[in-house]
Amino acid sequence: MKQEGTPIAMLTAYDYPMATLVDASGIDAILVGDSLGNVVLGYDSTVPVTMEDMIHHVRAVSRGVKRAMVVADMPFLSYHISREESVRNAGRLMQEGLAQAVKLEGGSEVVDTVKAITAAGIPVMGHLGLTPQSVHQLGGFKVQGKDGEAARRLLEDAKKLEDAGVFAIVLECIPQQLAKVITESVSVPTIGIGAGIHCDGQILVTHDLLGMFSDFTPKFVKRYANLKEQILQACRDYQQEVRSKAFPGPEHVFNMAEEELKKIY
Ligand code: KIV
């Protein structure tokens, strides 16, 4: 698709019903992101997300997807302790979660890990720029690569990830000019989130796009629906109809024959 100049559209999903809808929409690839921690599990970062959390949700997504590629995020510390552990954890996301690829964050420091995982036959997606698992080291959710030196390092990291064998690289929250240079400098597709139009594809967190999550809305999010309001209203309507006994109505109940009812007295 990069070679043809066809932009790649990716979204996240974390459970079966959303995965079936995202898949049916024609999205090219679905990321079971560790943003799970923020938008589904109620944490304030992705750091608390575990391998068991990821496997549970990747399995649910995989069951709902018929055509899109499923990529699973490797959570915090699942690829940092040793190469053996990293390969095993990546393998679990494929074998138990039924993902078709894994994603991990970082540049030169993860190159050997990427090589080890790809050597096991597992496709790896890279992730550079704002890498949320390092939010405490980065000092918050901030745009990365704004000065020349930091931008040069990110460009080098992208080339190193490509050499290590990644099949694509997510670029998160970097200036669009830098994203353009990186995109033109690597042969693998770049997938942007807060990185502008020059990337080979885009990804958004589905809960952001649908307006289901409003704890924090980054500048790069475009909201395509306001489901939060619709869900709230539906729940309010239900609550009121239960109170007023408008629900359940005659169309929602089951009846039994009068003579059968008499037998219970
Ligand atoms: O976890 C996630 O959803 C991600 C995307 C924001 C790229 O990594």
PDB file of C-alpha atoms and ligand atoms in Angstrom:
ATOM      1  CA  MET A   1       0.000   0.000   0.000  1.00  0.00           C
ATOM      2  CA  LYS A   2       2.938   2.337   0.709  1.00  0.00           C
ATOM      3  CA  GLN A   3       4.357   1.613  -2.727  1.00  0.00           C
ATOM      4  CA  GLU A   4       0.969   2.259  -4.347  1.00  0.00           C
ATOM      5  CA  GLY A   5       0.463   5.451  -2.337  1.00  0.00           C
ATOM      6  CA  THR A   6      -2.738   4.054  -0.768  1.00  0.00           C
ATOM      7  CA  PRO A   7      -3.125   5.398   2.792  1.00  0.00           C
ATOM      8  CA  ILE A   8      -3.500   2.671   5.420  1.00  0.00           C
ATOM      9  CA  ALA A   9      -6.378   3.095   7.901  1.00  0.00           C
ATOM     10  CA  MET A  10      -5.940   1.527  11.335  1.00  0.00           C
ATOM     11  CA  LEU A  11      -8.077   1.665  14.480  1.00  0.00           C
ATOM     12  CA  THR A  12      -7.916   0.059  17.890  1.00  0.00           C
ATOM     13  CA  ALA A  13     -10.348  -2.485  19.345  1.00  0.00           C
ATOM     14  CA  TYR A  14     -10.368  -4.279  22.687  1.00  0.00           C
ATOM     15  CA  ASP A  15     -13.389  -6.588  22.603  1.00  0.00           C
ATOM     16  CA  TYR A  16     -15.520  -8.772  20.350  1.00  0.00           C
ATOM     17  CA  PRO A  17     -18.437  -6.425  19.502  1.00  0.00           C
ATOM     18  CA  MET A  18     -16.201  -3.469  18.617  1.00  0.00           C
ATOM     19  CA  ALA A  19     -13.817  -5.713  16.671  1.00  0.00           C
ATOM     20  CA  THR A  20     -16.668  -7.043  14.501  1.00  0.00           C
ATOM     21  CA  LEU A  21     -17.810  -3.474  13.701  1.00  0.00           C
ATOM     22  CA  VAL A  22     -14.340  -2.073  13.033  1.00  0.00           C
ATOM     23  CA  ASP A  23     -13.536  -5.078  10.855  1.00  0.00           C
ATOM     24  CA  ALA A  24     -16.801  -4.764   8.885  1.00  0.00           C
ATOM     25  CA  SER A  25     -16.063  -1.075   8.219  1.00  0.00           C
ATOM     26  CA  GLY A  26     -13.158  -1.974   5.944  1.00  0.00           C
ATOM     27  CA  ILE A  27     -10.337  -0.873   8.263  1.00  0.00           C
ATOM     28  CA  ASP A  28      -7.029  -2.389   7.091  1.00  0.00           C
ATOM     29  CA  ALA A  29      -5.556  -3.399  10.445  1.00  0.00           C
ATOM     30  CA  ILE A  30      -6.771  -3.445  14.042  1.00  0.00           C
ATOM     31  CA  LEU A  31      -4.484  -2.737  16.963  1.00  0.00           C
ATOM     32  CA  VAL A  32      -5.336  -4.210  20.329  1.00  0.00           C
ATOM     33  CA  GLY A  33      -3.460  -1.358  21.946  1.00  0.00           C
ATOM     34  CA  ASP A  34      -2.341  -1.185  25.522  1.00  0.00           C
ATOM     35  CA  SER A  35      -4.401   2.029  25.478  1.00  0.00           C
ATOM     36  CA  LEU A  36      -6.767  -0.654  26.818  1.00  0.00           C
ATOM     37  CA  GLY A  37      -5.414   0.537  30.172  1.00  0.00           C
ATOM     38  CA  ASN A  38      -6.783   4.058  29.689  1.00  0.00           C
ATOM     39  CA  VAL A  39      -9.996   3.626  27.739  1.00  0.00           C
ATOM     40  CA  VAL A  40     -11.275   0.274  29.023  1.00  0.00           C
ATOM     41  CA  LEU A  41      -9.606  -0.594  32.333  1.00  0.00           C
ATOM     42  CA  GLY A  42      -9.687   2.870  33.922  1.00  0.00           C
ATOM     43  CA  TYR A  43      -5.959   3.337  34.594  1.00  0.00           C
ATOM     44  CA  ASP A  44      -4.331   6.730  34.026  1.00  0.00           C
ATOM     45  CA  SER A  45      -1.541   5.264  31.880  1.00  0.00           C
ATOM     46  CA  THR A  46      -0.670   2.085  29.984  1.00  0.00           C
ATOM     47  CA  VAL A  47       1.956   1.063  32.556  1.00  0.00           C
ATOM     48  CA  PRO A  48      -0.319  -1.176  34.727  1.00  0.00           C
ATOM     49  CA  VAL A  49      -1.478  -3.280  31.731  1.00  0.00           C
ATOM     50  CA  THR A  50      -0.262  -6.901  32.010  1.00  0.00           C
ATOM     51  CA  MET A  51       0.317  -9.757  29.575  1.00  0.00           C
ATOM     52  CA  GLU A  52      -2.755 -11.504  30.990  1.00  0.00           C
ATOM     53  CA  ASP A  53      -4.881  -8.381  30.332  1.00  0.00           C
ATOM     54  CA  MET A  54      -3.590  -8.231  26.766  1.00  0.00           C
ATOM     55  CA  ILE A  55      -4.114 -11.918  25.985  1.00  0.00           C
ATOM     56  CA  HIS A  56      -7.673 -11.791  27.338  1.00  0.00           C
ATOM     57  CA  HIS A  57      -8.563  -8.841  25.087  1.00  0.00           C
ATOM     58  CA  VAL A  58      -6.591  -9.939  22.012  1.00  0.00           C
ATOM     59  CA  ARG A  59      -8.461 -13.271  22.067  1.00  0.00           C
ATOM     60  CA  ALA A  60     -11.808 -11.463  22.158  1.00  0.00           C
ATOM     61  CA  VAL A  61     -10.811  -9.201  19.249  1.00  0.00           C
ATOM     62  CA  SER A  62      -9.429 -12.065  17.168  1.00  0.00           C
ATOM     63  CA  ARG A  63     -12.744 -13.911  17.531  1.00  0.00           C
ATOM     64  CA  GLY A  64     -14.544 -10.931  15.997  1.00  0.00           C
ATOM     65  CA  VAL A  65     -12.211 -10.204  13.065  1.00  0.00           C
ATOM     66  CA  LYS A  66     -12.651 -11.899   9.694  1.00  0.00           C
ATOM     67  CA  ARG A  67     -10.501  -9.822   7.361  1.00  0.00           C
ATOM     68  CA  ALA A  68      -8.334  -7.108   8.963  1.00  0.00           C
ATOM     69  CA  MET A  69      -4.840  -7.768  10.285  1.00  0.00           C
ATOM     70  CA  VAL A  70      -4.773  -7.999  14.093  1.00  0.00           C
ATOM     71  CA  VAL A  71      -1.754  -6.439  15.821  1.00  0.00           C
ATOM     72  CA  ALA A  72      -1.293  -6.868  19.588  1.00  0.00           C
ATOM     73  CA  ASP A  73       0.619  -4.443  21.787  1.00  0.00           C
ATOM     74  CA  MET A  74       3.334  -5.913  23.974  1.00  0.00           C
ATOM     75  CA  PRO A  75       2.665  -4.354  27.391  1.00  0.00           C
ATOM     76  CA  PHE A  76       5.108  -2.596  29.711  1.00  0.00           C
ATOM     77  CA  LEU A  77       8.008  -4.817  30.879  1.00  0.00           C
ATOM     78  CA  SER A  78       6.951  -7.746  28.686  1.00  0.00           C
ATOM     79  CA  TYR A  79       9.939  -7.200  26.338  1.00  0.00           C
ATOM     80  CA  HIS A  80      12.531  -5.590  28.594  1.00  0.00           C
ATOM     81  CA  ILE A  81      13.752  -8.277  31.007  1.00  0.00           C
ATOM     82  CA  SER A  82      15.446 -10.667  28.583  1.00  0.00           C
ATOM     83  CA  ARG A  83      15.342 -11.638  24.945  1.00  0.00           C
ATOM     84  CA  GLU A  84      13.970 -15.100  25.808  1.00  0.00           C
ATOM     85  CA  GLU A  85      11.101 -13.624  27.811  1.00  0.00           C
ATOM     86  CA  SER A  86      10.356 -11.139  25.017  1.00  0.00           C
ATOM     87  CA  VAL A  87      10.122 -13.863  22.375  1.00  0.00           C
ATOM     88  CA  ARG A  88       7.960 -16.006  24.664  1.00  0.00           C
ATOM     89  CA  ASN A  89       5.592 -13.107  25.394  1.00  0.00           C
ATOM     90  CA  ALA A  90       5.338 -12.151  21.719  1.00  0.00           C
ATOM     91  CA  GLY A  91       4.644 -15.813  20.974  1.00  0.00           C
ATOM     92  CA  ARG A  92       1.868 -15.936  23.582  1.00  0.00           C
ATOM     93  CA  LEU A  93       0.097 -12.992  21.940  1.00  0.00           C
ATOM     94  CA  MET A  94       0.167 -14.941  18.656  1.00  0.00           C
ATOM     95  CA  GLN A  95      -0.507 -18.452  19.986  1.00  0.00           C
ATOM     96  CA  GLU A  96      -3.004 -17.718  22.772  1.00  0.00           C
ATOM     97  CA  GLY A  97      -4.283 -14.344  21.535  1.00  0.00           C
ATOM     98  CA  LEU A  98      -4.337 -15.338  17.834  1.00  0.00           C
ATOM     99  CA  ALA A  99      -2.795 -12.003  16.794  1.00  0.00           C
ATOM    100  CA  GLN A 100      -0.974 -11.796  13.479  1.00  0.00           C
ATOM    101  CA  ALA A 101       1.710  -9.365  14.641  1.00  0.00           C
ATOM    102  CA  VAL A 102       2.947  -7.576  17.757  1.00  0.00           C
ATOM    103  CA  LYS A 103       3.872  -3.949  18.407  1.00  0.00           C
ATOM    104  CA  LEU A 104       6.474  -2.681  20.835  1.00  0.00           C
ATOM    105  CA  GLU A 105       7.722   0.783  21.761  1.00  0.00           C
ATOM    106  CA  GLY A 106      11.222   2.175  21.466  1.00  0.00           C
ATOM    107  CA  GLY A 107      14.191   2.787  19.167  1.00  0.00           C
ATOM    108  CA  SER A 108      17.803   1.610  19.275  1.00  0.00           C
ATOM    109  CA  GLU A 109      17.309   0.106  22.759  1.00  0.00           C
ATOM    110  CA  VAL A 110      14.844  -2.495  21.407  1.00  0.00           C
ATOM    111  CA  VAL A 111      16.642  -3.350  18.164  1.00  0.00           C
ATOM    112  CA  ASP A 112      18.067  -6.665  19.449  1.00  0.00           C
ATOM    113  CA  THR A 113      14.652  -7.603  20.842  1.00  0.00           C
ATOM    114  CA  VAL A 114      12.985  -6.859  17.493  1.00  0.00           C
ATOM    115  CA  LYS A 115      15.565  -9.052  15.757  1.00  0.00           C
ATOM    116  CA  ALA A 116      14.971 -11.925  18.192  1.00  0.00           C
ATOM    117  CA  ILE A 117      11.179 -11.746  17.835  1.00  0.00           C
ATOM    118  CA  THR A 118      11.222 -11.492  14.047  1.00  0.00           C
ATOM    119  CA  ALA A 119      13.719 -14.404  13.950  1.00  0.00           C
ATOM    120  CA  ALA A 120      10.968 -16.465  15.612  1.00  0.00           C
ATOM    121  CA  GLY A 121       8.688 -15.702  12.651  1.00  0.00           C
ATOM    122  CA  ILE A 122       6.641 -13.037  14.417  1.00  0.00           C
ATOM    123  CA  PRO A 123       5.983  -9.787  12.518  1.00  0.00           C
ATOM    124  CA  VAL A 124       6.867  -6.734  14.624  1.00  0.00           C
ATOM    125  CA  MET A 125       5.543  -3.189  14.347  1.00  0.00           C
ATOM    126  CA  GLY A 126       7.686  -0.422  15.868  1.00  0.00           C
ATOM    127  CA  HIS A 127       6.457   2.632  17.770  1.00  0.00           C
ATOM    128  CA  LEU A 128       8.451   5.881  18.010  1.00  0.00           C
ATOM    129  CA  GLY A 129       7.905   9.439  19.242  1.00  0.00           C
ATOM    130  CA  LEU A 130       5.566   9.705  22.207  1.00  0.00           C
ATOM    131  CA  THR A 131       5.830   6.188  23.612  1.00  0.00           C
ATOM    132  CA  PRO A 132       3.208   6.072  26.392  1.00  0.00           C
ATOM    133  CA  GLN A 133       4.900   3.247  28.344  1.00  0.00           C
ATOM    134  CA  SER A 134       7.776   5.713  28.979  1.00  0.00           C
ATOM    135  CA  VAL A 135       5.478   8.583  29.950  1.00  0.00           C
ATOM    136  CA  HIS A 136       7.156   9.002  33.332  1.00  0.00           C
ATOM    137  CA  GLN A 137      10.600   9.164  31.723  1.00  0.00           C
ATOM    138  CA  LEU A 138       9.355  11.572  29.035  1.00  0.00           C
ATOM    139  CA  GLY A 139       7.878  13.843  31.714  1.00  0.00           C
ATOM    140  CA  GLY A 140       4.289  13.645  30.445  1.00  0.00           C
ATOM    141  CA  PHE A 141       2.319  13.294  27.229  1.00  0.00           C
ATOM    142  CA  LYS A 142       4.311  15.776  25.139  1.00  0.00           C
ATOM    143  CA  VAL A 143       5.146  16.222  21.470  1.00  0.00           C
ATOM    144  CA  GLN A 144       8.508  14.541  20.759  1.00  0.00           C
ATOM    145  CA  GLY A 145      11.300  15.363  18.298  1.00  0.00           C
ATOM    146  CA  LYS A 146      10.738  19.104  18.215  1.00  0.00           C
ATOM    147  CA  ASP A 147      14.406  20.104  18.299  1.00  0.00           C
ATOM    148  CA  GLY A 148      16.932  19.134  15.657  1.00  0.00           C
ATOM    149  CA  GLU A 149      18.920  16.756  17.855  1.00  0.00           C
ATOM    150  CA  ALA A 150      15.851  14.837  19.104  1.00  0.00           C
ATOM    151  CA  ALA A 151      14.467  14.721  15.552  1.00  0.00           C
ATOM    152  CA  ARG A 152      17.770  13.331  14.214  1.00  0.00           C
ATOM    153  CA  ARG A 153      17.698  10.601  16.908  1.00  0.00           C
ATOM    154  CA  LEU A 154      14.141   9.606  15.964  1.00  0.00           C
ATOM    155  CA  LEU A 155      15.128   9.407  12.283  1.00  0.00           C
ATOM    156  CA  GLU A 156      18.094   7.179  13.195  1.00  0.00           C
ATOM    157  CA  ASP A 157      15.843   5.036  15.388  1.00  0.00           C
ATOM    158  CA  ALA A 158      13.378   4.571  12.514  1.00  0.00           C
ATOM    159  CA  LYS A 159      16.178   3.404  10.218  1.00  0.00           C
ATOM    160  CA  LYS A 160      17.501   1.031  12.890  1.00  0.00           C
ATOM    161  CA  LEU A 161      14.034  -0.455  13.423  1.00  0.00           C
ATOM    162  CA  GLU A 162      13.700  -0.952   9.680  1.00  0.00           C
ATOM    163  CA  ASP A 163      17.097  -2.712   9.572  1.00  0.00           C
ATOM    164  CA  ALA A 164      16.026  -4.874  12.529  1.00  0.00           C
ATOM    165  CA  GLY A 165      13.037  -6.112  10.501  1.00  0.00           C
ATOM    166  CA  VAL A 166       9.896  -4.229  11.578  1.00  0.00           C
ATOM    167  CA  PHE A 167       7.122  -4.299   8.972  1.00  0.00           C
ATOM    168  CA  ALA A 168       5.741  -0.862   9.937  1.00  0.00           C
ATOM    169  CA  ILE A 169       6.360   1.941  12.423  1.00  0.00           C
ATOM    170  CA  VAL A 170       3.819   3.942  14.424  1.00  0.00           C
ATOM    171  CA  LEU A 171       4.872   7.593  14.743  1.00  0.00           C
ATOM    172  CA  GLU A 172       3.077   9.197  17.674  1.00  0.00           C
ATOM    173  CA  CYS A 173       2.920  12.903  18.431  1.00  0.00           C
ATOM    174  CA  ILE A 174       5.825  14.257  16.411  1.00  0.00           C
ATOM    175  CA  PRO A 175       5.972  17.330  14.134  1.00  0.00           C
ATOM    176  CA  GLN A 176       4.540  16.604  10.688  1.00  0.00           C
ATOM    177  CA  GLN A 177       7.752  17.779   9.016  1.00  0.00           C
ATOM    178  CA  LEU A 178       9.757  15.135  10.876  1.00  0.00           C
ATOM    179  CA  ALA A 179       7.127  12.472  10.101  1.00  0.00           C
ATOM    180  CA  LYS A 180       7.505  13.347   6.408  1.00  0.00           C
ATOM    181  CA  VAL A 181      11.292  12.955   6.509  1.00  0.00           C
ATOM    182  CA  ILE A 182      11.024   9.613   8.344  1.00  0.00           C
ATOM    183  CA  THR A 183       8.315   8.369   5.966  1.00  0.00           C
ATOM    184  CA  GLU A 184      10.497   9.215   2.967  1.00  0.00           C
ATOM    185  CA  SER A 185      13.587   7.656   4.578  1.00  0.00           C
ATOM    186  CA  VAL A 186      12.262   4.162   5.347  1.00  0.00           C
ATOM    187  CA  SER A 187      10.779   1.553   3.015  1.00  0.00           C
ATOM    188  CA  VAL A 188       8.293   0.243   5.580  1.00  0.00           C
ATOM    189  CA  PRO A 189       4.987   2.079   6.115  1.00  0.00           C
ATOM    190  CA  THR A 190       4.706   4.726   8.817  1.00  0.00           C
ATOM    191  CA  ILE A 191       1.382   4.882  10.666  1.00  0.00           C
ATOM    192  CA  GLY A 192       0.787   8.281  12.235  1.00  0.00           C
ATOM    193  CA  ILE A 193      -1.123   9.372  15.300  1.00  0.00           C
ATOM    194  CA  GLY A 194      -0.601  13.052  15.855  1.00  0.00           C
ATOM    195  CA  ALA A 195       2.071  12.998  13.145  1.00  0.00           C
ATOM    196  CA  GLY A 196       0.280  14.609  10.197  1.00  0.00           C
ATOM    197  CA  ILE A 197      -0.786  13.747   6.694  1.00  0.00           C
ATOM    198  CA  HIS A 198       2.571  12.661   5.257  1.00  0.00           C
ATOM    199  CA  CYS A 199       2.586   9.279   7.016  1.00  0.00           C
ATOM    200  CA  ASP A 200       1.682   6.192   4.983  1.00  0.00           C
ATOM    201  CA  GLY A 201      -1.317   5.558   7.218  1.00  0.00           C
ATOM    202  CA  GLN A 202      -3.183   6.760  10.282  1.00  0.00           C
ATOM    203  CA  ILE A 203      -4.357   5.214  13.519  1.00  0.00           C
ATOM    204  CA  LEU A 204      -6.720   6.513  16.190  1.00  0.00           C
ATOM    205  CA  VAL A 205      -8.004   5.065  19.435  1.00  0.00           C
ATOM    206  CA  THR A 206     -11.565   4.017  18.554  1.00  0.00           C
ATOM    207  CA  HIS A 207     -13.020   5.222  21.861  1.00  0.00           C
ATOM    208  CA  ASP A 208     -11.636   8.726  21.085  1.00  0.00           C
ATOM    209  CA  LEU A 209     -13.030   8.753  17.547  1.00  0.00           C
ATOM    210  CA  LEU A 210     -16.452   7.634  18.786  1.00  0.00           C
ATOM    211  CA  GLY A 211     -16.557  10.120  21.653  1.00  0.00           C
ATOM    212  CA  MET A 212     -16.802   7.360  24.271  1.00  0.00           C
ATOM    213  CA  PHE A 213     -13.823   8.492  26.316  1.00  0.00           C
ATOM    214  CA  SER A 214     -13.492  12.079  27.472  1.00  0.00           C
ATOM    215  CA  ASP A 215     -11.070  11.980  30.447  1.00  0.00           C
ATOM    216  CA  PHE A 216      -8.502  13.510  28.118  1.00  0.00           C
ATOM    217  CA  THR A 217      -8.736  14.390  24.409  1.00  0.00           C
ATOM    218  CA  PRO A 218      -5.412  14.988  22.632  1.00  0.00           C
ATOM    219  CA  LYS A 219      -5.245  17.664  19.905  1.00  0.00           C
ATOM    220  CA  PHE A 220      -4.736  15.021  17.206  1.00  0.00           C
ATOM    221  CA  VAL A 221      -8.091  13.309  17.836  1.00  0.00           C
ATOM    222  CA  LYS A 222     -10.933  13.936  15.417  1.00  0.00           C
ATOM    223  CA  ARG A 223     -14.279  12.945  16.879  1.00  0.00           C
ATOM    224  CA  TYR A 224     -16.565  11.267  14.330  1.00  0.00           C
ATOM    225  CA  ALA A 225     -19.413  10.567  16.765  1.00  0.00           C
ATOM    226  CA  ASN A 226     -20.550  11.472  20.278  1.00  0.00           C
ATOM    227  CA  LEU A 227     -21.546   8.090  21.631  1.00  0.00           C
ATOM    228  CA  LYS A 228     -20.937   9.149  25.218  1.00  0.00           C
ATOM    229  CA  GLU A 229     -24.013  11.410  25.073  1.00  0.00           C
ATOM    230  CA  GLN A 230     -26.087   8.770  23.288  1.00  0.00           C
ATOM    231  CA  ILE A 231     -25.124   6.066  25.790  1.00  0.00           C
ATOM    232  CA  LEU A 232     -25.816   8.382  28.737  1.00  0.00           C
ATOM    233  CA  GLN A 233     -29.218   9.312  27.341  1.00  0.00           C
ATOM    234  CA  ALA A 234     -30.141   5.673  26.658  1.00  0.00           C
ATOM    235  CA  CYS A 235     -29.190   4.689  30.235  1.00  0.00           C
ATOM    236  CA  ARG A 236     -31.156   7.647  31.664  1.00  0.00           C
ATOM    237  CA  ASP A 237     -34.227   6.720  29.577  1.00  0.00           C
ATOM    238  CA  TYR A 238     -33.995   3.112  30.783  1.00  0.00           C
ATOM    239  CA  GLN A 239     -33.601   4.185  34.424  1.00  0.00           C
ATOM    240  CA  GLN A 240     -36.690   6.414  34.191  1.00  0.00           C
ATOM    241  CA  GLU A 241     -38.784   3.779  32.428  1.00  0.00           C
ATOM    242  CA  VAL A 242     -37.909   1.212  35.103  1.00  0.00           C
ATOM    243  CA  ARG A 243     -38.972   3.683  37.814  1.00  0.00           C
ATOM    244  CA  SER A 244     -42.213   4.573  36.019  1.00  0.00           C
ATOM    245  CA  LYS A 245     -42.884   0.933  35.066  1.00  0.00           C
ATOM    246  CA  ALA A 246     -43.000   1.869  31.379  1.00  0.00           C
ATOM    247  CA  PHE A 247     -40.449  -0.899  30.895  1.00  0.00           C
ATOM    248  CA  PRO A 248     -40.842  -3.838  30.387  1.00  0.00           C
ATOM    249  CA  GLY A 249     -43.846  -3.450  28.084  1.00  0.00           C
ATOM    250  CA  PRO A 250     -46.205  -6.207  26.880  1.00  0.00           C
ATOM    251  CA  GLU A 251     -43.919  -6.871  23.902  1.00  0.00           C
ATOM    252  CA  HIS A 252     -41.004  -7.795  26.232  1.00  0.00           C
ATOM    253  CA  VAL A 253     -42.704 -10.451  28.396  1.00  0.00           C
ATOM    254  CA  PHE A 254     -43.560 -14.148  28.204  1.00  0.00           C
ATOM    255  CA  ASN A 255     -47.018 -15.569  29.035  1.00  0.00           C
ATOM    256  CA  MET A 256     -48.228 -18.940  30.266  1.00  0.00           C
ATOM    257  CA  ALA A 257     -51.612 -20.630  29.817  1.00  0.00           C
ATOM    258  CA  GLU A 258     -54.226 -19.874  32.530  1.00  0.00           C
ATOM    259  CA  GLU A 259     -54.756 -23.601  33.356  1.00  0.00           C
ATOM    260  CA  GLU A 260     -51.013 -24.083  33.870  1.00  0.00           C
ATOM    261  CA  LEU A 261     -50.904 -21.076  36.191  1.00  0.00           C
ATOM    262  CA  LYS A 262     -53.706 -22.605  38.343  1.00  0.00           C
ATOM    263  CA  LYS A 263     -51.512 -25.697  38.967  1.00  0.00           C
ATOM    264  CA  ILE A 264     -49.020 -23.752  41.036  1.00  0.00           C
ATOM    265  CA  TYR A 265     -51.510 -22.745  43.777  1.00  0.00           C
TER     266      TYR A 265
HETATM  267  O1  KIV B   1      -2.013   1.596  22.579  1.00  0.00           O
HETATM  268  C1  KIV B   1      -2.408   2.169  21.546  1.00  0.00           C
HETATM  269  O2  KIV B   1      -3.601   2.317  21.289  1.00  0.00           O
HETATM  270  C2  KIV B   1      -1.387   2.671  20.641  1.00  0.00           C
HETATM  271  C3  KIV B   1      -1.835   3.604  19.552  1.00  0.00           C
HETATM  272  C4  KIV B   1      -2.181   4.901  20.144  1.00  0.00           C
HETATM  273  C5  KIV B   1      -0.835   3.715  18.480  1.00  0.00           C
HETATM  274  O3  KIV B   1      -0.252   2.361  20.785  1.00  0.00           O
END
